[in-house]
mmCIF file of C-alpha atoms in Angstrom:
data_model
loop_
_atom_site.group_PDB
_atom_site.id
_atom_site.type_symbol
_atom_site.label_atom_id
_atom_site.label_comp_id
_atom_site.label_asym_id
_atom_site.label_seq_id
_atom_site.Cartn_x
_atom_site.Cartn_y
_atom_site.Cartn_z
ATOM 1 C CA UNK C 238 0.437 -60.559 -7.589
ATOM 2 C CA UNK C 239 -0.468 -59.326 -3.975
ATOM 3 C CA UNK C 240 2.319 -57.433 -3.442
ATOM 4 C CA UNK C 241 1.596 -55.785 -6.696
ATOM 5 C CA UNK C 242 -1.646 -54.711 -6.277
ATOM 6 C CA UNK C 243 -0.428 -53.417 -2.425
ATOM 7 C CA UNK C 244 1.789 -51.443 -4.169
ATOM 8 C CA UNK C 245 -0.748 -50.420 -6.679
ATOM 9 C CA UNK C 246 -2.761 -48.912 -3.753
ATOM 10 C CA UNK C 247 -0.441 -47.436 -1.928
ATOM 11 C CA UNK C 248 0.542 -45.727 -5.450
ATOM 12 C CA UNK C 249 -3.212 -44.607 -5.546
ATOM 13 C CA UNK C 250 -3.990 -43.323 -2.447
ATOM 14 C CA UNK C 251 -0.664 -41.072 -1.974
ATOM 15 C CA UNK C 252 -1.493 -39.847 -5.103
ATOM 16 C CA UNK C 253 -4.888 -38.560 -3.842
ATOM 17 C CA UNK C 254 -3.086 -36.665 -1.292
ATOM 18 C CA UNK C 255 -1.016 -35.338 -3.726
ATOM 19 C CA UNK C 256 -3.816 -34.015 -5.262
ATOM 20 C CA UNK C 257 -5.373 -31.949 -2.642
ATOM 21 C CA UNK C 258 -2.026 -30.407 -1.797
ATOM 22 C CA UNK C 259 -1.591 -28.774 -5.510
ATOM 23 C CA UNK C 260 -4.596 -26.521 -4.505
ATOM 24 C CA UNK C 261 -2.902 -23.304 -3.591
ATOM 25 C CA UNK C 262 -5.371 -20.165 -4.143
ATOM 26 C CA UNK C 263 -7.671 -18.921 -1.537
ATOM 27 C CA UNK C 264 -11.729 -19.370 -1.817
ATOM 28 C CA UNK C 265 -13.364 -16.065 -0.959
ATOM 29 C CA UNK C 266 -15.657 -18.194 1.698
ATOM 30 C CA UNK C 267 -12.441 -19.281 3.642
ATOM 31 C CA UNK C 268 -11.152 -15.868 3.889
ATOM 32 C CA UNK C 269 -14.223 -14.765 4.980
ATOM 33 C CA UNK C 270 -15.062 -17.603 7.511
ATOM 34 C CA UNK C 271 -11.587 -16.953 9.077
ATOM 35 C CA UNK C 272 -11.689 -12.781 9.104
ATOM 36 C CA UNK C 273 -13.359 -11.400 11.754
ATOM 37 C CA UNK C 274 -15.061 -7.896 11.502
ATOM 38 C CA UNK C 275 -12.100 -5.737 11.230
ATOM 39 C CA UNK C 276 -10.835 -7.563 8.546
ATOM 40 C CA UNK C 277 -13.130 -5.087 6.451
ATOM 41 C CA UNK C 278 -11.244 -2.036 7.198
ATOM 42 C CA UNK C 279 -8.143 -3.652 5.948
ATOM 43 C CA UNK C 280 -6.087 -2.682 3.118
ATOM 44 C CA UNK C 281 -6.848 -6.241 1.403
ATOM 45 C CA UNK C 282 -10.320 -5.979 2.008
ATOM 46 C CA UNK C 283 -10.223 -2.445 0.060
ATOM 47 C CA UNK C 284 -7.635 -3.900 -2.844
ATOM 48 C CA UNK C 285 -9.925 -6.922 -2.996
ATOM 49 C CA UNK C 286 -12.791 -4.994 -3.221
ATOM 50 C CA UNK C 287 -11.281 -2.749 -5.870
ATOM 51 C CA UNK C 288 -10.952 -6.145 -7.680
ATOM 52 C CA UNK C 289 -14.536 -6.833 -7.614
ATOM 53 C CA UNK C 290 -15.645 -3.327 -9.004
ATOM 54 C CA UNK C 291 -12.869 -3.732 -11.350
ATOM 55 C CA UNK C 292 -14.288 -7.200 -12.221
ATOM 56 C CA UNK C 293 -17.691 -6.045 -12.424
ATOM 57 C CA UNK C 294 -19.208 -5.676 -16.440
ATOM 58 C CA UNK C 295 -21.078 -2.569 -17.467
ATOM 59 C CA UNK C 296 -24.204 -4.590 -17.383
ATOM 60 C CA UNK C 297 -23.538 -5.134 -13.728
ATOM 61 C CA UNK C 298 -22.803 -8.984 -13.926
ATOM 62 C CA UNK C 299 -19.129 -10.655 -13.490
ATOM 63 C CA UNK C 300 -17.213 -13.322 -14.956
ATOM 64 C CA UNK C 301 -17.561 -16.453 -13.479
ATOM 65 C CA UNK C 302 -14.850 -18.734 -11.865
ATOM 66 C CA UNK C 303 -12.542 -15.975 -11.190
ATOM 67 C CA UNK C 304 -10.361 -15.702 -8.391
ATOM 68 C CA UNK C 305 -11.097 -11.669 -7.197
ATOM 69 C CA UNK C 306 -9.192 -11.661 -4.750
ATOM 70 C CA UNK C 307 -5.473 -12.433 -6.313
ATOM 71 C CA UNK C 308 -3.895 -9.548 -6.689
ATOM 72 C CA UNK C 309 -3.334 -7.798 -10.103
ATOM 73 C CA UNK C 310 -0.466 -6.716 -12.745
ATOM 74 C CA UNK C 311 -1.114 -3.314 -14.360
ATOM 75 C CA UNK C 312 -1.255 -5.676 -17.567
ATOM 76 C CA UNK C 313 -4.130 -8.069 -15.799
ATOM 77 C CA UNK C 314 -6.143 -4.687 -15.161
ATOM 78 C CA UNK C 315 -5.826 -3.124 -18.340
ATOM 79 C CA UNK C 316 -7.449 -6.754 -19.732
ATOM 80 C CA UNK C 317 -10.173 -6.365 -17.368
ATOM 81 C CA UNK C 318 -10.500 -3.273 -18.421
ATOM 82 C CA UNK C 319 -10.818 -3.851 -22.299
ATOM 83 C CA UNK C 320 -13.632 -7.141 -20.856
ATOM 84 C CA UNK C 321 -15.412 -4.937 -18.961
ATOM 85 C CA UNK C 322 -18.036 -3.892 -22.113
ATOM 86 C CA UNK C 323 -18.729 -7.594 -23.259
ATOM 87 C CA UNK C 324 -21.716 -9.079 -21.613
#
């Protein structure tokens, strides 16, 4: 029975790693807390600001939980596009 519930949290706790490894996409705060000034003048700082505009609603707010800063399909922009006059 004590072997069982060794195994049990072993199981567990590898699992938790597990976990943390599945997440893959990039917080804006990270990129920014690892970019130093020039970053800015970048060409992923412009297409990621292009995002943001793109993003942006025609009441000036944006959708939340979105990741701005993945990059596009002409398909993904068009949908944006068509969002862009909900509120």
């Amino acid at each position: 029975m004590m072997q069982l519930k060794k195994q049990i949290i072993l199981f567990l706790c590898l699992c938790s790693f597990a976990v943390n490894a599945q997440n893959t996409y990039k917080r804006w705060p990270d990129i920014i807390r690892k970019s130093d000034a020039a970053w800015f003048a970048t060409a992923d700082a412009k297409r990621i600001a292009e995002n943001v505009l793109l993003y942006q609603r025609d009441i000036g707010g944006w959708p939340k939980n979105i990741q701005m800063q993945d990059e596009l399909t002409e398909k993904q922009k068009k949908d944006v596009m068509a969002l862009k006059k909900r509120p």
